[in-house]
PDB file of C-alpha atoms in Angstrom:
ATOM      1  CA  MET A 766     -20.238  19.541 -14.207  1.00 92.00           C
ATOM      2  CA  THR A 767     -23.749  18.154 -14.706  1.00 96.00           C
ATOM      3  CA  ALA A 768     -26.415  18.041 -11.990  1.00 96.00           C
ATOM      4  CA  ASN A 769     -26.219  14.238 -11.951  1.00 97.00           C
ATOM      5  CA  GLU A 770     -22.425  14.319 -11.568  1.00 97.00           C
ATOM      6  CA  LYS A 771     -22.996  16.536  -8.523  1.00 97.00           C
ATOM      7  CA  THR A 772     -25.486  13.954  -7.206  1.00 98.00           C
ATOM      8  CA  LEU A 773     -22.889  11.184  -7.561  1.00 98.00           C
ATOM      9  CA  ILE A 774     -20.228  13.272  -5.827  1.00 97.00           C
ATOM     10  CA  LYS A 775     -22.698  14.016  -3.019  1.00 98.00           C
ATOM     11  CA  PHE A 776     -23.494  10.269  -2.746  1.00 98.00           C
ATOM     12  CA  TYR A 777     -19.869   9.123  -2.498  1.00 98.00           C
ATOM     13  CA  THR A 778     -18.830  12.014  -0.262  1.00 97.00           C
ATOM     14  CA  ALA A 779     -21.646  11.015   2.112  1.00 97.00           C
ATOM     15  CA  PHE A 780     -20.447   7.390   1.923  1.00 96.00           C
ATOM     16  CA  ALA A 781     -16.856   8.444   2.702  1.00 95.00           C
ATOM     17  CA  ASN A 782     -18.272  10.351   5.699  1.00 95.00           C
ATOM     18  CA  ALA A 783     -20.353   7.326   6.814  1.00 93.00           C
ATOM     19  CA  ASP A 784     -23.595   9.276   6.325  1.00 95.00           C
ATOM     20  CA  ALA A 785     -26.150   6.734   5.068  1.00 93.00           C
ATOM     21  CA  SER A 786     -29.013   9.212   5.387  1.00 94.00           C
ATOM     22  CA  LYS A 787     -27.357  11.635   2.966  1.00 97.00           C
ATOM     23  CA  MET A 788     -26.558   8.736   0.630  1.00 97.00           C
ATOM     24  CA  CYS A 789     -30.206   7.695   0.647  1.00 96.00           C
ATOM     25  CA  GLY A 790     -31.234  11.270  -0.078  1.00 97.00           C
ATOM     26  CA  CYS A 791     -29.621  10.823  -3.497  1.00 98.00           C
ATOM     27  CA  TYR A 792     -31.892   7.884  -4.309  1.00 98.00           C
ATOM     28  CA  HIS A 793     -35.309   7.910  -5.956  1.00 97.00           C
ATOM     29  CA  SER A 794     -38.035   6.223  -3.859  1.00 96.00           C
ATOM     30  CA  LYS A 795     -38.171   3.433  -6.487  1.00 97.00           C
ATOM     31  CA  ILE A 796     -34.399   2.756  -6.357  1.00 98.00           C
ATOM     32  CA  GLU A 797     -33.131  -0.597  -7.610  1.00 98.00           C
ATOM     33  CA  PHE A 798     -29.640  -1.683  -6.569  1.00 98.00           C
ATOM     34  CA  ARG A 799     -27.683  -4.698  -7.766  1.00 98.00           C
ATOM     35  CA  ASP A 800     -24.263  -6.095  -6.914  1.00 97.00           C
ATOM     36  CA  PRO A 801     -22.558  -9.513  -6.758  1.00 95.00           C
ATOM     37  CA  ALA A 802     -22.895  -9.804  -2.973  1.00 93.00           C
ATOM     38  CA  PHE A 803     -26.543  -8.839  -2.409  1.00 96.00           C
ATOM     39  CA  GLY A 804     -28.049  -9.422  -5.840  1.00 95.00           C
ATOM     40  CA  LEU A 805     -31.085  -7.209  -6.464  1.00 97.00           C
ATOM     41  CA  LEU A 806     -32.409  -4.936  -3.725  1.00 97.00           C
ATOM     42  CA  LYS A 807     -35.275  -2.463  -4.075  1.00 97.00           C
ATOM     43  CA  GLU A 808     -36.492   0.695  -2.383  1.00 95.00           C
ATOM     44  CA  ASN A 809     -35.956   0.853   1.400  1.00 94.00           C
ATOM     45  CA  ASP A 810     -33.828  -2.317   1.446  1.00 96.00           C
ATOM     46  CA  VAL A 811     -31.130  -0.414  -0.451  1.00 97.00           C
ATOM     47  CA  CYS A 812     -30.846   2.258   2.245  1.00 96.00           C
ATOM     48  CA  GLN A 813     -30.977  -0.354   4.982  1.00 96.00           C
ATOM     49  CA  MET A 814     -28.061  -2.179   3.311  1.00 96.00           C
ATOM     50  CA  TRP A 815     -25.889   0.959   3.300  1.00 96.00           C
ATOM     51  CA  LYS A 816     -26.806   1.728   6.924  1.00 94.00           C
ATOM     52  CA  MET A 817     -25.938  -1.851   7.936  1.00 93.00           C
ATOM     53  CA  LEU A 818     -22.604  -1.831   6.087  1.00 91.00           C
ATOM     54  CA  ILE A 819     -21.601   1.507   7.578  1.00 92.00           C
ATOM     55  CA  GLU A 820     -22.589   0.392  11.101  1.00 90.00           C
ATOM     56  CA  LYS A 821     -20.763  -2.941  10.757  1.00 86.00           C
ATOM     57  CA  SER A 822     -17.596  -1.133   9.671  1.00 86.00           C
ATOM     58  CA  LYS A 823     -17.588   0.784  12.993  1.00 80.00           C
ATOM     59  CA  GLY A 824     -15.950   3.740  11.246  1.00 79.00           C
ATOM     60  CA  ASN A 825     -13.169   1.599   9.782  1.00 88.00           C
ATOM     61  CA  ILE A 826     -14.119   1.874   6.127  1.00 91.00           C
ATOM     62  CA  LYS A 827     -12.261   4.007   3.634  1.00 95.00           C
ATOM     63  CA  ILE A 828     -14.129   5.093   0.491  1.00 96.00           C
ATOM     64  CA  GLU A 829     -12.304   6.583  -2.476  1.00 97.00           C
ATOM     65  CA  PHE A 830     -14.100   7.536  -5.675  1.00 97.00           C
ATOM     66  CA  SER A 831     -13.065   8.801  -9.088  1.00 97.00           C
ATOM     67  CA  ASP A 832     -13.996   8.932 -12.747  1.00 97.00           C
ATOM     68  CA  ILE A 833     -17.472  10.391 -12.080  1.00 98.00           C
ATOM     69  CA  LYS A 834     -19.383  10.835 -15.319  1.00 97.00           C
ATOM     70  CA  ALA A 835     -23.083  11.517 -15.860  1.00 97.00           C
ATOM     71  CA  ASP A 836     -25.458  13.062 -18.330  1.00 96.00           C
ATOM     72  CA  GLU A 837     -29.187  13.604 -17.981  1.00 95.00           C
ATOM     73  CA  TYR A 838     -30.016   9.867 -17.949  1.00 96.00           C
ATOM     74  CA  VAL A 839     -27.012   7.697 -17.064  1.00 98.00           C
ATOM     75  CA  GLY A 840     -23.779   7.876 -15.123  1.00 98.00           C
ATOM     76  CA  SER A 841     -20.800   5.912 -13.912  1.00 98.00           C
ATOM     77  CA  ALA A 842     -18.118   5.996 -11.254  1.00 98.00           C
ATOM     78  CA  GLN A 843     -15.134   4.009 -10.031  1.00 98.00           C
ATOM     79  CA  TRP A 844     -14.804   3.506  -6.305  1.00 98.00           C
ATOM     80  CA  ILE A 845     -12.686   1.562  -3.846  1.00 97.00           C
ATOM     81  CA  ALA A 846     -13.837   0.354  -0.440  1.00 96.00           C
ATOM     82  CA  THR A 847     -11.112  -0.647   2.017  1.00 95.00           C
ATOM     83  CA  TYR A 848     -12.289  -2.313   5.221  1.00 93.00           C
ATOM     84  CA  ASN A 849     -12.041  -5.394   7.414  1.00 90.00           C
ATOM     85  CA  PHE A 850     -14.652  -8.004   6.500  1.00 89.00           C
ATOM     86  CA  SER A 851     -16.801  -8.416   9.636  1.00 81.00           C
ATOM     87  CA  LYS A 852     -17.039 -12.241   9.587  1.00 84.00           C
ATOM     88  CA  THR A 853     -13.285 -12.925   9.318  1.00 90.00           C
ATOM     89  CA  ASN A 854     -11.735  -9.536  10.219  1.00 89.00           C
ATOM     90  CA  ARG A 855      -9.596  -9.885   7.073  1.00 93.00           C
ATOM     91  CA  LYS A 856      -8.656  -6.710   5.182  1.00 95.00           C
ATOM     92  CA  VAL A 857     -10.461  -6.221   1.876  1.00 95.00           C
ATOM     93  CA  GLU A 858      -9.766  -3.689  -0.855  1.00 97.00           C
ATOM     94  CA  ASN A 859     -12.702  -3.894  -3.230  1.00 96.00           C
ATOM     95  CA  VAL A 860     -12.451  -2.093  -6.578  1.00 97.00           C
ATOM     96  CA  ILE A 861     -15.934  -1.375  -7.898  1.00 98.00           C
ATOM     97  CA  ARG A 862     -17.306  -0.030 -11.165  1.00 98.00           C
ATOM     98  CA  ALA A 863     -20.712   1.600 -10.686  1.00 98.00           C
ATOM     99  CA  GLN A 864     -23.382   2.338 -13.281  1.00 98.00           C
ATOM    100  CA  PHE A 865     -26.353   4.616 -12.646  1.00 98.00           C
ATOM    101  CA  GLN A 866     -29.640   5.674 -14.159  1.00 98.00           C
ATOM    102  CA  PHE A 867     -31.392   8.849 -13.103  1.00 98.00           C
ATOM    103  CA  LYS A 868     -34.998   9.971 -12.841  1.00 97.00           C
ATOM    104  CA  ASP A 869     -36.277  13.295 -11.489  1.00 94.00           C
ATOM    105  CA  GLY A 870     -32.703  14.309 -10.577  1.00 93.00           C
ATOM    106  CA  LEU A 871     -32.188  11.237  -8.366  1.00 97.00           C
ATOM    107  CA  ILE A 872     -30.560   7.825  -8.776  1.00 98.00           C
ATOM    108  CA  ILE A 873     -33.209   5.259  -9.749  1.00 98.00           C
ATOM    109  CA  LYS A 874     -30.878   2.389 -10.722  1.00 98.00           C
ATOM    110  CA  HIS A 875     -27.478   1.669  -9.185  1.00 98.00           C
ATOM    111  CA  THR A 876     -25.404  -1.324 -10.266  1.00 98.00           C
ATOM    112  CA  ASP A 877     -22.060  -2.095  -8.620  1.00 98.00           C
ATOM    113  CA  ASP A 878     -19.824  -4.578 -10.381  1.00 97.00           C
ATOM    114  CA  PHE A 879     -16.711  -6.159  -8.900  1.00 96.00           C
ATOM    115  CA  ASP A 880     -14.733  -9.383  -9.117  1.00 95.00           C
ATOM    116  CA  ILE A 881     -16.448 -11.576  -6.519  1.00 93.00           C
ATOM    117  CA  TRP A 882     -13.628 -14.152  -6.650  1.00 94.00           C
ATOM    118  CA  LYS A 883     -10.992 -11.501  -5.952  1.00 95.00           C
ATOM    119  CA  TRP A 884     -13.185 -10.185  -3.124  1.00 95.00           C
ATOM    120  CA  SER A 885     -13.729 -13.676  -1.656  1.00 95.00           C
ATOM    121  CA  LYS A 886      -9.972 -14.429  -1.695  1.00 95.00           C
ATOM    122  CA  GLN A 887      -9.412 -11.330   0.436  1.00 96.00           C
ATOM    123  CA  ALA A 888     -12.428 -11.861   2.707  1.00 94.00           C
ATOM    124  CA  PHE A 889     -12.117 -15.636   3.250  1.00 94.00           C
ATOM    125  CA  GLY A 890      -8.436 -16.395   2.543  1.00 93.00           C
ATOM    126  CA  ILE A 891      -7.664 -19.881   1.235  1.00 92.00           C
ATOM    127  CA  THR A 892     -11.339 -20.926   1.267  1.00 90.00           C
ATOM    128  CA  GLY A 893     -12.198 -17.952  -0.944  1.00 90.00           C
ATOM    129  CA  TYR A 894      -9.249 -18.739  -3.196  1.00 90.00           C
ATOM    130  CA  LEU A 895     -10.296 -22.353  -3.660  1.00 92.00           C
ATOM    131  CA  LEU A 896     -14.085 -21.881  -3.825  1.00 90.00           C
ATOM    132  CA  GLY A 897     -14.770 -18.187  -4.489  1.00 88.00           C
ATOM    133  CA  TRP A 898     -14.983 -18.665  -8.241  1.00 88.00           C
ATOM    134  CA  THR A 899     -17.735 -21.315  -7.977  1.00 91.00           C
ATOM    135  CA  GLY A 900     -21.419 -20.536  -8.395  1.00 89.00           C
ATOM    136  CA  PHE A 901     -22.104 -22.514  -5.214  1.00 90.00           C
ATOM    137  CA  PHE A 902     -19.822 -20.319  -3.082  1.00 91.00           C
ATOM    138  CA  GLN A 903     -21.058 -17.118  -4.730  1.00 92.00           C
ATOM    139  CA  LYS A 904     -24.650 -18.145  -3.982  1.00 92.00           C
ATOM    140  CA  LYS A 905     -23.645 -18.778  -0.345  1.00 92.00           C
ATOM    141  CA  ILE A 906     -22.109 -15.286  -0.150  1.00 92.00           C
ATOM    142  CA  GLN A 907     -25.363 -13.794  -1.449  1.00 93.00           C
ATOM    143  CA  GLN A 908     -27.500 -15.863   0.948  1.00 94.00           C
ATOM    144  CA  GLN A 909     -25.356 -14.723   3.901  1.00 92.00           C
ATOM    145  CA  ALA A 910     -25.489 -11.081   2.794  1.00 93.00           C
ATOM    146  CA  LEU A 911     -29.281 -11.179   2.479  1.00 95.00           C
ATOM    147  CA  LEU A 912     -29.618 -12.963   5.836  1.00 94.00           C
ATOM    148  CA  SER A 913     -27.469 -10.281   7.475  1.00 93.00           C
ATOM    149  CA  LEU A 914     -29.695  -7.596   5.969  1.00 95.00           C
ATOM    150  CA  LYS A 915     -32.856  -9.396   7.124  1.00 95.00           C
ATOM    151  CA  LYS A 916     -31.512  -9.672  10.697  1.00 94.00           C
ATOM    152  CA  TYR A 917     -30.402  -6.039  10.649  1.00 93.00           C
ATOM    153  CA  LYS A 918     -33.845  -4.857   9.552  1.00 93.00           C
ATOM    154  CA  GLU A 919     -35.538  -6.982  12.253  1.00 92.00           C
ATOM    155  CA  THR A 920     -33.250  -5.501  14.917  1.00 88.00           C
ATOM    156  CA  LYS A 921     -33.861  -1.949  13.698  1.00 73.00           C
ATOM    157  CA  ASN A 922     -37.635  -2.484  13.553  1.00 61.00           C
ATOM    158  CA  ALA A 923     -37.588  -3.872  17.089  1.00 50.00           C
ATOM    159  CA  ASN A 924     -36.024  -0.654  18.423  1.00 50.00           C
TER     160      ASN A 924
END
């Protein structure tokens, strides 16, 4: 097992244990994260996103990971998040393919890819089924995700 495979296992084990601090310890200070829901996030915003998602799940998120592969520079993983979407309380099982780049033994780029239409059908029901495939609806999902993160950061900074 490579050092970077160990880093990915540490990251997803921390996620499964709802430990955002340990997850963030696997990231380089210049981390860039991208996924269909949030778009591009950089540096501290990435850790804040994980903290927010873990807190919003209230311990009701199940993380399973497999197919961890990594060499000195790049890596990949498959993972599944099962949870109730906070806005609708609908159950979601999101299958995600992750790609990574490493620098100085830490993750510097993390890209999660998943079917946003499939996700939106689970999260929003018939509305997601009818509109989830459209660019308009996908942009709305991203705007809401970023707004949630902005509000979360303001609340955390106020405390």
